[in-house]
PDB file of C-alpha atoms in Angstrom:
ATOM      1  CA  UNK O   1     119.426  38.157-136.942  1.00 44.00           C
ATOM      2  CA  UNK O   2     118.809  39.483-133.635  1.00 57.00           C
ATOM      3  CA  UNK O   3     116.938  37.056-131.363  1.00 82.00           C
ATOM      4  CA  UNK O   4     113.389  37.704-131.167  1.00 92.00           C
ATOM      5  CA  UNK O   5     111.644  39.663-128.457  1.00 96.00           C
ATOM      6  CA  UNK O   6     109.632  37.814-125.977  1.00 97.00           C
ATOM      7  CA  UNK O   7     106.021  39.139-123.789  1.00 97.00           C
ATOM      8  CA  UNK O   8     105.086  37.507-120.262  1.00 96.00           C
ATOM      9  CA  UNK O   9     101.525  38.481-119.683  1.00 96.00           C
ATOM     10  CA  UNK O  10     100.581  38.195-115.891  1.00 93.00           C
ATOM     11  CA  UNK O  11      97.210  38.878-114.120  1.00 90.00           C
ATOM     12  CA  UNK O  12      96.195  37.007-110.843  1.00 90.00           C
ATOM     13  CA  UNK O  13      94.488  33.875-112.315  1.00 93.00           C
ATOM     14  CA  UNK O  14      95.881  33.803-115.944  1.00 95.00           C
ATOM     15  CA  UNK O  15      92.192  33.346-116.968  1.00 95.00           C
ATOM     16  CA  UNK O  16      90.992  36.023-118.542  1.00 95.00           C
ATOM     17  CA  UNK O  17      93.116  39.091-119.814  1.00 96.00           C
ATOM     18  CA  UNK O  18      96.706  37.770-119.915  1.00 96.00           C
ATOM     19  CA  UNK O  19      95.422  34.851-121.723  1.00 97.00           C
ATOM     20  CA  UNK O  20      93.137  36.993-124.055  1.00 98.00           C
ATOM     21  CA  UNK O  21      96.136  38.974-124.716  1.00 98.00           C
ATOM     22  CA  UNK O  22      98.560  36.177-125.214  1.00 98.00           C
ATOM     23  CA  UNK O  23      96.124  35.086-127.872  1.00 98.00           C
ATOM     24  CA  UNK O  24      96.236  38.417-129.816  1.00 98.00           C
ATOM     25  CA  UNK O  25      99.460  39.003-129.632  1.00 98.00           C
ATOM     26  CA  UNK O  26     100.381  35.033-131.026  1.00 97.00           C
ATOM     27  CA  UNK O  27      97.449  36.245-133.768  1.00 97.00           C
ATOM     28  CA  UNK O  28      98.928  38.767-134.896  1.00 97.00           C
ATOM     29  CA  UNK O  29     102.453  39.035-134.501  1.00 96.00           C
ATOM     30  CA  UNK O  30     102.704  35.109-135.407  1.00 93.00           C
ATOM     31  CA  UNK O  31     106.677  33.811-134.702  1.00 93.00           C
ATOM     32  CA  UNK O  32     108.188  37.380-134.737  1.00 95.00           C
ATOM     33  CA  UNK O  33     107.247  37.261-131.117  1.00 96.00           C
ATOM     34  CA  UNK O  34     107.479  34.568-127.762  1.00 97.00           C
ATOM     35  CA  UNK O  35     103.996  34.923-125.896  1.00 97.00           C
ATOM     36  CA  UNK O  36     104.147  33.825-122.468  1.00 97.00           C
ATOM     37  CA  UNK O  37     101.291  34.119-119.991  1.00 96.00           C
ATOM     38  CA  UNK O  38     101.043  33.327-115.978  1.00 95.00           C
ATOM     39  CA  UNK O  39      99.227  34.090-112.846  1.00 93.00           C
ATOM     40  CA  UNK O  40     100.256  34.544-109.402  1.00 90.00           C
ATOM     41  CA  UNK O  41      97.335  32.255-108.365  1.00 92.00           C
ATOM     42  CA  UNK O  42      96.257  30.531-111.492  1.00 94.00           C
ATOM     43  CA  UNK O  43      92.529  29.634-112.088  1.00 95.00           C
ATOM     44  CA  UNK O  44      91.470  26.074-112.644  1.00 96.00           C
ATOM     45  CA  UNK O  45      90.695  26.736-116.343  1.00 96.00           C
ATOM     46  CA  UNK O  46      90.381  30.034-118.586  1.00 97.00           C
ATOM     47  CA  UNK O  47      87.019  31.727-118.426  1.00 96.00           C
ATOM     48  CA  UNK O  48      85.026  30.412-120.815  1.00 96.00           C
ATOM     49  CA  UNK O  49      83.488  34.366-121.412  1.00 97.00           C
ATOM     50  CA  UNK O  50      86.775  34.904-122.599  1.00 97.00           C
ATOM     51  CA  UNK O  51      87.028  31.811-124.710  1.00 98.00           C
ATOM     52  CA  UNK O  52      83.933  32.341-125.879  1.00 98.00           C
ATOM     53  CA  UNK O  53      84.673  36.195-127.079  1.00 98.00           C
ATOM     54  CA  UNK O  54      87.924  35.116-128.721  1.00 98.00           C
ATOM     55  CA  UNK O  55      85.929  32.220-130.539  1.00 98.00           C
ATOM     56  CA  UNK O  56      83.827  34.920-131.943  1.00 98.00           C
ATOM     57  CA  UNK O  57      87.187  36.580-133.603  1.00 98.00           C
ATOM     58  CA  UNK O  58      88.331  33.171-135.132  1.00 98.00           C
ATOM     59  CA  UNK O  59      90.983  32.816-132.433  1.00 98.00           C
ATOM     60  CA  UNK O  60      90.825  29.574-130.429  1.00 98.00           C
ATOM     61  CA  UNK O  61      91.964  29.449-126.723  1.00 97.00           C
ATOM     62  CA  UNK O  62      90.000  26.654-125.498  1.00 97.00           C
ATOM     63  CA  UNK O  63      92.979  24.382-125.328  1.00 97.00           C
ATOM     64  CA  UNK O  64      95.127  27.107-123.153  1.00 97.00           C
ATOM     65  CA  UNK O  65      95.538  26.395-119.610  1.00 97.00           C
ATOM     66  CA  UNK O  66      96.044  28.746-116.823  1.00 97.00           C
ATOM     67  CA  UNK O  67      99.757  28.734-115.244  1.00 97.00           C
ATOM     68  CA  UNK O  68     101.547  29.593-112.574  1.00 96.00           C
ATOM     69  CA  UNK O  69     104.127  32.681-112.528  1.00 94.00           C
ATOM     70  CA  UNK O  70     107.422  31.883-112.193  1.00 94.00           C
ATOM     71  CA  UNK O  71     110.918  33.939-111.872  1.00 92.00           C
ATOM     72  CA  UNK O  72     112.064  31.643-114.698  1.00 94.00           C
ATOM     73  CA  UNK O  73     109.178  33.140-116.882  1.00 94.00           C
ATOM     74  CA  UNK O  74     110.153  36.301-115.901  1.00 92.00           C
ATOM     75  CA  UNK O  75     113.938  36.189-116.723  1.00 93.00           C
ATOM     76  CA  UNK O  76     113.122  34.499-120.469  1.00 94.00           C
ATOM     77  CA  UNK O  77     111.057  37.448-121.085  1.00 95.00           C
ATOM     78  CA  UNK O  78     112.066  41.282-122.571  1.00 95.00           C
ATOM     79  CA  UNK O  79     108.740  42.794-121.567  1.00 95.00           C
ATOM     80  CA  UNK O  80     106.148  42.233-118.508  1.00 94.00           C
ATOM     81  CA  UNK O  81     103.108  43.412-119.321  1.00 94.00           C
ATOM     82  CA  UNK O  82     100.564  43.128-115.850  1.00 92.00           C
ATOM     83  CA  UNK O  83      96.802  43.470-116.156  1.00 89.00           C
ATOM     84  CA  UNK O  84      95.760  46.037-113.361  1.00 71.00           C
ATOM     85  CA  UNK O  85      95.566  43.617-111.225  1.00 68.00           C
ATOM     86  CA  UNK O  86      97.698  44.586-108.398  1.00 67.00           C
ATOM     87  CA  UNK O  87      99.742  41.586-109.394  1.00 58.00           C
ATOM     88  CA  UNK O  88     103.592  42.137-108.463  1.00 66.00           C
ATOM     89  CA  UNK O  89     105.903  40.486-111.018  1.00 70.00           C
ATOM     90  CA  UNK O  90     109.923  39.641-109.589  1.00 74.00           C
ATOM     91  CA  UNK O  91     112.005  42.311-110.939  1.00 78.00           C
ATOM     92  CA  UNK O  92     115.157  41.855-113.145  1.00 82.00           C
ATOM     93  CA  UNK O  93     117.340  44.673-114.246  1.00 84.00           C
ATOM     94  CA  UNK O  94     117.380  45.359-117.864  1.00 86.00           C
ATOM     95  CA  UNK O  95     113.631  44.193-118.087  1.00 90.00           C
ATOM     96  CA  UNK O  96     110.675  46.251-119.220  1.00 92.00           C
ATOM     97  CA  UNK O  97     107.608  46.256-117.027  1.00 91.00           C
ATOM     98  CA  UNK O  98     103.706  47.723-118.380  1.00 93.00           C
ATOM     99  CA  UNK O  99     100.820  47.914-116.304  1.00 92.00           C
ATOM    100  CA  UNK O 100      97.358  47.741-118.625  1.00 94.00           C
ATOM    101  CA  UNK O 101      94.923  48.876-116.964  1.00 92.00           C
ATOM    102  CA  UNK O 102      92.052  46.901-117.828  1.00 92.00           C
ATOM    103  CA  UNK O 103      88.642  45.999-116.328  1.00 90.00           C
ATOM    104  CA  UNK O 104      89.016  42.457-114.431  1.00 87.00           C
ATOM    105  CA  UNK O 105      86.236  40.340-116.537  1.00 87.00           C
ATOM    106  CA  UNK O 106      85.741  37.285-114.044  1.00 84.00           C
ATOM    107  CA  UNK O 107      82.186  36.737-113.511  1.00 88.00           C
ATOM    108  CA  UNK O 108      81.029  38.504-116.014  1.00 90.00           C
ATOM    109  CA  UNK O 109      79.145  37.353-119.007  1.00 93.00           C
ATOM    110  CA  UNK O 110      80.303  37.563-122.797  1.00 96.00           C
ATOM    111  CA  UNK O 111      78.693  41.117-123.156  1.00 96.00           C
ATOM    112  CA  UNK O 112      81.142  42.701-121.179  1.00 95.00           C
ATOM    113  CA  UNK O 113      84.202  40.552-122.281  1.00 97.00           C
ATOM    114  CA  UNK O 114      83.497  42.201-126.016  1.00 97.00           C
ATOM    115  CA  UNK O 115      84.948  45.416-125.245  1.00 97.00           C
ATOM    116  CA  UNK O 116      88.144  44.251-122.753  1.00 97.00           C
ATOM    117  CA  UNK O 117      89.057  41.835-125.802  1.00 98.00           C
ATOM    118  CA  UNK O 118      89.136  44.432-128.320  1.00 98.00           C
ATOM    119  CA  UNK O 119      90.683  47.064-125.696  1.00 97.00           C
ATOM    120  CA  UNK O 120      93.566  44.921-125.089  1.00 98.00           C
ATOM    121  CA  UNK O 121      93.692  44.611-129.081  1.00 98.00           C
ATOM    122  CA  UNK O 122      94.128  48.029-129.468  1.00 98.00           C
ATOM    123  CA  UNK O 123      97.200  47.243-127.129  1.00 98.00           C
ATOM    124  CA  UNK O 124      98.825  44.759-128.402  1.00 98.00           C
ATOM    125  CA  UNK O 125      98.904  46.143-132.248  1.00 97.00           C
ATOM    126  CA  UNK O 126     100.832  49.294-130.753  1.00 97.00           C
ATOM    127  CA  UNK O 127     103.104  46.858-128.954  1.00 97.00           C
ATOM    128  CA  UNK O 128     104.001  45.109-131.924  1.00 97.00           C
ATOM    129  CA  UNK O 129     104.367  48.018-134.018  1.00 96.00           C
ATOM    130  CA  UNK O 130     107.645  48.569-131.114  1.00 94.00           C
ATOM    131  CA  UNK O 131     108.621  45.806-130.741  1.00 95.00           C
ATOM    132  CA  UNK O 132     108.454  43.892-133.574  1.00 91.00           C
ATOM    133  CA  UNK O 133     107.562  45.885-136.733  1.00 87.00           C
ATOM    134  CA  UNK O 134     106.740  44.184-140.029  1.00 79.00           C
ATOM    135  CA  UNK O 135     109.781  44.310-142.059  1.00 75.00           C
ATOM    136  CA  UNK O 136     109.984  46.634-144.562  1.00 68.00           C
ATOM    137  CA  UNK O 137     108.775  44.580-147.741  1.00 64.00           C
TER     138      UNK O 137
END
């Protein structure tokens, strides 16, 4: 069996989106897929909006912790998917690099978190249906 495909998910603070994302995609794509997520400059904690929204899904992120990006995260990873953020991720050959461009919800309340959470949702089941596709049963 072919290894399986890994995401890094990178905005500046690794707060909000990346880890919202990270979230979904361990959800719903379970161990088919390695979730990473990082920041350039990582926040002291994840925003508790976003916490808060995921909670509201049954998906619990309150023990994730922001991190920093590294090359090394980079490199283990098949796809690099940044959050319109601006944020610059080292480039490798033979790696795949996405920009989602997604409202930046830091500072904001739980209201507008709703619709970036199920936005990047959206996302992540049409990454998973190409990169990691439910086996045929």
């Amino acid at each position: 069996m072919s290894k399986k495909p890994s995401v890094l998910f990178v905005c500046v603070h690794n707060a909000g989106r990346s880890q919202m994302a990270a979230a979904w995609l361990t959800h719903l794509a379970g161990d088919r897929v390695e979730v990473r997520s990082a920041g350039s400059a990582p926040a002291d904690s994840v925003n508790p909006a976003a916490v808060e929204a995921m909670r509201e899904i049954g998906i619990d992120m309150s023990a994730e912790t922001p991190k920093i990006l590294t090359v090394d995260a980079v490199k283990a990873s098949d796809v690099c998917i940044t959050m319109g953020c601006g944020d610059t991720c080292p480039v490798f050959p033979g790696k795949r690099y996405l920009d989602w461009k997604l409202e930046d919800e830091a500072g904001q309340g739980l209201e507008s978190v709703r619709p970036i959470r199920d936005e990047i949702k959206i996302l992540i089941e049409g990454l998973i249906a190409e990169i990691a596709p439910q086996p045929a049963a």
